[in-house]
Amino acid sequence: MILTRRTLLLGVTATLAGCDRLGRHESVREALFSAENFHRWAQRSLMARDALAQEFRPDQISPIFRANGTANPNTPAYKALWRGGFADWRLPVTGLVTRPLSLSLAQLQAMHHRTQITRHDCVEGWSAIGKWRGVPLKPILEAAGLRDSARYLVFRCADDMGGGRPYYESIDLFDAFHPQTILAYALNDRPLTVANGAPLRLRVERQLGYKQAKYLMGIEAVATFDGIGKGKGGFWEDHAGYDWYAGI
Amino acid sequence: MDSQTPKANGTVRRHRLSTRLWHWLNAALLYVLFTSGLGIFNAHPRLYWGQYGANLDAAWLELDRFPGWLTLPALYSLAMSRHWHLAAAPIFAFALLFYMLWSLANRHIVRDLAFRRDDLAPRHIWQDIKDHARLRFPTGDAALRYNVLQKASYIGVIFILLPLIIMTGLTMAPGMNAAWPWLVDLFGGRQSARSLHFIAAFALVAFFLIHILMVLLAGPVNEVRSMITGRYRVPEERP
């Protein structure tokens, strides 16, 4: 049996092409996508509800925190807010709540805050450690009063990803009430820069980078994702097929 | 396996059902995991040591993207590579766990894989290295036992390399880092763990290439049959 490089290459390519074709089959896709449910179930069975993501010492902070995704929303509305130092920016908390809120940056900064030095893990594989300061989401949700039917929180963002499709993300209540889930307004002791999501971004530390929605423009409590984007719970979930549960 | 009397057709039972099932399951899973893993690596083809690492930090390895004929899917899609990888990985991990337990229960580890005292005599090891270098494969009863280099490579793969690649893989998940922070600490940080995951993957490729070479040289039909049906034709003793 003579195995030439050429036949080996052909074999590899043919097998991979076979897997590729399988991966386009609807039932195979569903099976592959369902692994997310196993991972979410397994991880949450293994961790305490309030298990903390690792926190680091100040000397472990990345020299430069890589900004990723949109570097500047650059929409007329965002530019107007930025020019005004975000004094006119408001964060509405709406949806399935008993007391809808509308919070200014000054109001948020006056609230009890949490500081955490955590590692940001991008789905691509890189990591950056930064020091975040922000308001825990829990007291805000308690102030708004979630209705029993609320299951997810949807975070609306200012950046348009093209074709009038704004970035958005969502988390469930397991992570929404976690002590490290904060709305951050400062990175490394400085107000958030535009590249890092000014004026406010979500930090949900037990999940990957694409959950850390920047340029927050509103929080909505919902029962399902129906009618929001393409219904998968996030921009990249809708358009690239990323897992909604980003703890993997 | 212990010496057996060959059947009329000159074959003996060589590999247990557990070993054969696990072998072929692994062949398929490692193939999917390696090719989808390269697809994931292509999203950020740089490796670092330590807790953090991104484009502006110093990488110890920086590669071009792996070509499409090596990645799953061929057309770059981080999402699909991840779906393949994350679907195959738990099956692979639990299969190893069950195989370890099964092999402990049926004494495969103790009887076939564990070194015996005389295996480790320097003279014996040296003889085995010389035999390998001359491609002088064992015959007769000796062909039914693993030699010391074989044992060392199987032990290294089953008890070091595979657990290492599974555990470093687990530390890629931020949820697992919250559940088991000690695991990522064990490897010196997430980026170190990612580097070790990559190194372990290529160590497995090296094992695979040598493994295939050995099968081809030792008689591919007999070897492959023994891994499918379990029956192995004992090579005749040299005069």
Tab-separated table of C-alpha atoms in Angstrom, chain A residues 36-191:
chain	number	residue	atom	x	y	z
A	36	GLU	CA	-24.526	24.469	23.964
A	37	ASN	CA	-27.368	23.224	26.175
A	38	PHE	CA	-25.232	20.412	27.533
A	39	HIS	CA	-22.362	22.795	28.332
A	40	ARG	CA	-24.657	25.325	30.017
A	41	TRP	CA	-26.310	22.611	32.075
A	42	ALA	CA	-22.983	20.985	33.016
A	43	GLN	CA	-21.256	24.248	33.935
A	44	ARG	CA	-24.143	25.508	35.995
A	45	SER	CA	-24.421	22.172	37.761
A	46	LEU	CA	-20.745	22.382	38.666
A	47	MET	CA	-20.690	26.014	39.812
A	48	ALA	CA	-22.345	27.736	42.730
A	49	ARG	CA	-24.885	30.320	41.594
A	50	ASP	CA	-22.672	33.112	42.849
A	51	ALA	CA	-19.337	31.484	41.944
A	52	LEU	CA	-17.052	34.337	41.015
A	53	ALA	CA	-14.973	34.681	37.896
A	54	GLN	CA	-11.320	34.989	38.847
A	55	GLU	CA	-10.168	38.398	39.985
A	56	PHE	CA	-6.588	39.560	39.605
A	57	ARG	CA	-4.026	41.800	41.276
A	58	PRO	CA	-3.352	45.294	39.877
A	59	ASP	CA	0.097	44.165	38.644
A	60	GLN	CA	-1.586	41.519	36.464
A	61	ILE	CA	-3.532	44.065	34.394
A	62	SER	CA	-2.813	43.982	30.623
A	63	PRO	CA	-0.581	46.913	29.614
A	64	ILE	CA	-3.043	47.745	26.868
A	65	PHE	CA	-6.635	46.563	27.001
A	66	ARG	CA	-7.457	45.575	23.446
A	67	ALA	CA	-10.666	47.218	22.240
A	68	ASN	CA	-12.678	44.961	19.967
A	69	GLY	CA	-15.756	45.100	17.766
A	70	THR	CA	-17.096	48.555	17.023
A	71	ALA	CA	-14.413	51.184	17.704
A	72	ASN	CA	-16.853	54.076	17.448
A	73	PRO	CA	-20.598	53.894	16.723
A	74	ASN	CA	-20.259	57.169	14.771
A	75	THR	CA	-23.992	57.615	14.324
A	76	PRO	CA	-25.301	61.212	14.455
A	77	ALA	CA	-27.236	60.431	17.632
A	78	TYR	CA	-24.199	58.897	19.346
A	79	LYS	CA	-21.930	61.746	18.253
A	80	ALA	CA	-24.374	64.272	19.714
A	81	LEU	CA	-24.370	62.406	23.046
A	82	TRP	CA	-20.581	62.182	23.026
A	83	ARG	CA	-20.183	65.920	22.293
A	84	GLY	CA	-22.335	66.659	25.306
A	85	GLY	CA	-20.176	64.494	27.549
A	86	PHE	CA	-23.108	62.039	27.731
A	87	ALA	CA	-25.006	64.505	29.946
A	88	ASP	CA	-28.101	63.920	27.794
A	89	TRP	CA	-27.662	60.144	27.690
A	90	ARG	CA	-30.252	58.102	29.590
A	91	LEU	CA	-30.495	54.385	30.270
A	92	PRO	CA	-34.123	53.249	30.137
A	93	VAL	CA	-34.925	50.036	32.013
A	94	THR	CA	-38.167	48.815	30.517
A	95	GLY	CA	-40.158	45.755	29.488
A	96	LEU	CA	-41.490	43.322	32.062
A	97	VAL	CA	-40.866	45.586	35.060
A	98	THR	CA	-43.289	47.190	37.479
A	99	ARG	CA	-41.422	50.526	37.716
A	100	PRO	CA	-39.680	51.504	34.453
A	101	LEU	CA	-36.540	53.540	35.085
A	102	SER	CA	-34.558	56.104	33.158
A	103	LEU	CA	-31.116	56.590	34.618
A	104	SER	CA	-28.577	59.304	33.845
A	105	LEU	CA	-24.836	58.713	33.997
A	106	ALA	CA	-24.608	60.947	37.079
A	107	GLN	CA	-27.294	58.903	38.810
A	108	LEU	CA	-25.502	55.658	38.008
A	109	GLN	CA	-22.177	57.029	39.215
A	110	ALA	CA	-23.783	58.081	42.490
A	111	MET	CA	-24.957	54.544	43.198
A	112	HIS	CA	-23.049	51.940	45.176
A	113	HIS	CA	-20.342	50.634	42.857
A	114	ARG	CA	-18.177	47.555	42.525
A	115	THR	CA	-14.581	47.419	41.293
A	116	GLN	CA	-13.241	44.196	39.819
A	117	ILE	CA	-10.055	43.225	38.008
A	118	THR	CA	-11.134	40.475	35.657
A	119	ARG	CA	-10.036	38.709	32.510
A	120	HIS	CA	-11.905	39.416	29.308
A	121	ASP	CA	-11.852	36.313	27.087
A	122	CYS	CA	-12.652	36.860	23.447
A	123	VAL	CA	-14.350	34.055	21.518
A	124	GLU	CA	-11.360	34.319	19.140
A	125	GLY	CA	-8.983	33.135	21.845
A	126	TRP	CA	-7.185	36.192	23.204
A	127	SER	CA	-7.522	37.521	26.761
A	128	ALA	CA	-7.030	40.931	28.346
A	129	ILE	CA	-7.138	41.794	32.040
A	130	GLY	CA	-8.695	45.083	33.059
A	131	LYS	CA	-10.046	46.857	36.104
A	132	TRP	CA	-13.709	47.693	35.808
A	133	ARG	CA	-15.799	49.983	37.962
A	134	GLY	CA	-19.560	50.040	37.672
A	135	VAL	CA	-22.965	49.574	39.217
A	136	PRO	CA	-24.111	46.041	39.974
A	137	LEU	CA	-27.126	45.191	37.864
A	138	LYS	CA	-28.962	43.524	40.751
A	139	PRO	CA	-30.048	46.663	42.681
A	140	ILE	CA	-31.148	48.299	39.432
A	141	LEU	CA	-33.342	45.310	38.615
A	142	GLU	CA	-34.684	45.313	42.160
A	143	ALA	CA	-35.515	49.005	41.856
A	144	ALA	CA	-37.310	48.377	38.562
A	145	GLY	CA	-39.117	45.353	39.966
A	146	LEU	CA	-38.920	42.420	37.542
A	147	ARG	CA	-42.236	40.770	36.797
A	148	ASP	CA	-42.457	37.006	37.293
A	149	SER	CA	-42.698	36.476	33.556
A	150	ALA	CA	-39.295	38.126	32.913
A	151	ARG	CA	-36.687	35.538	31.946
A	152	TYR	CA	-34.037	37.487	30.055
A	153	LEU	CA	-32.534	40.961	29.955
A	154	VAL	CA	-31.846	42.416	26.550
A	155	PHE	CA	-29.129	45.059	26.247
A	156	ARG	CA	-29.629	47.522	23.391
A	157	CYS	CA	-26.538	49.237	22.023
A	158	ALA	CA	-25.779	52.405	20.067
A	159	ASP	CA	-23.600	50.780	17.425
A	160	ASP	CA	-25.162	49.994	14.066
A	161	MET	CA	-23.637	46.802	12.663
A	162	GLY	CA	-24.737	47.671	9.120
A	163	GLY	CA	-28.120	47.847	7.435
A	164	GLY	CA	-29.779	49.424	10.445
A	165	ARG	CA	-29.102	46.388	12.629
A	166	PRO	CA	-27.911	47.557	16.035
A	167	TYR	CA	-25.726	45.412	18.259
A	168	TYR	CA	-27.571	43.790	21.107
A	169	GLU	CA	-27.004	41.026	23.609
A	170	SER	CA	-28.931	39.231	26.315
A	171	ILE	CA	-28.408	37.273	29.523
A	172	ASP	CA	-30.697	35.254	31.737
A	173	LEU	CA	-31.492	35.870	35.394
A	174	PHE	CA	-28.805	33.407	36.557
A	175	ASP	CA	-26.160	35.861	35.396
A	176	ALA	CA	-28.205	39.070	35.764
A	177	PHE	CA	-28.229	38.792	39.567
A	178	HIS	CA	-24.606	37.666	39.841
A	179	PRO	CA	-22.476	39.964	42.054
A	180	GLN	CA	-19.895	40.537	39.277
A	181	THR	CA	-22.500	41.487	36.673
A	182	ILE	CA	-22.085	45.235	36.525
A	183	LEU	CA	-22.789	48.174	34.244
A	184	ALA	CA	-19.269	49.546	33.942
A	185	TYR	CA	-18.463	53.215	33.402
A	186	ALA	CA	-14.713	53.084	34.090
A	187	LEU	CA	-11.813	50.941	32.853
A	188	ASN	CA	-8.451	51.046	34.607
A	189	ASP	CA	-9.514	54.054	36.731
A	190	ARG	CA	-10.483	56.174	33.725
A	191	PRO	CA	-13.926	56.861	32.291
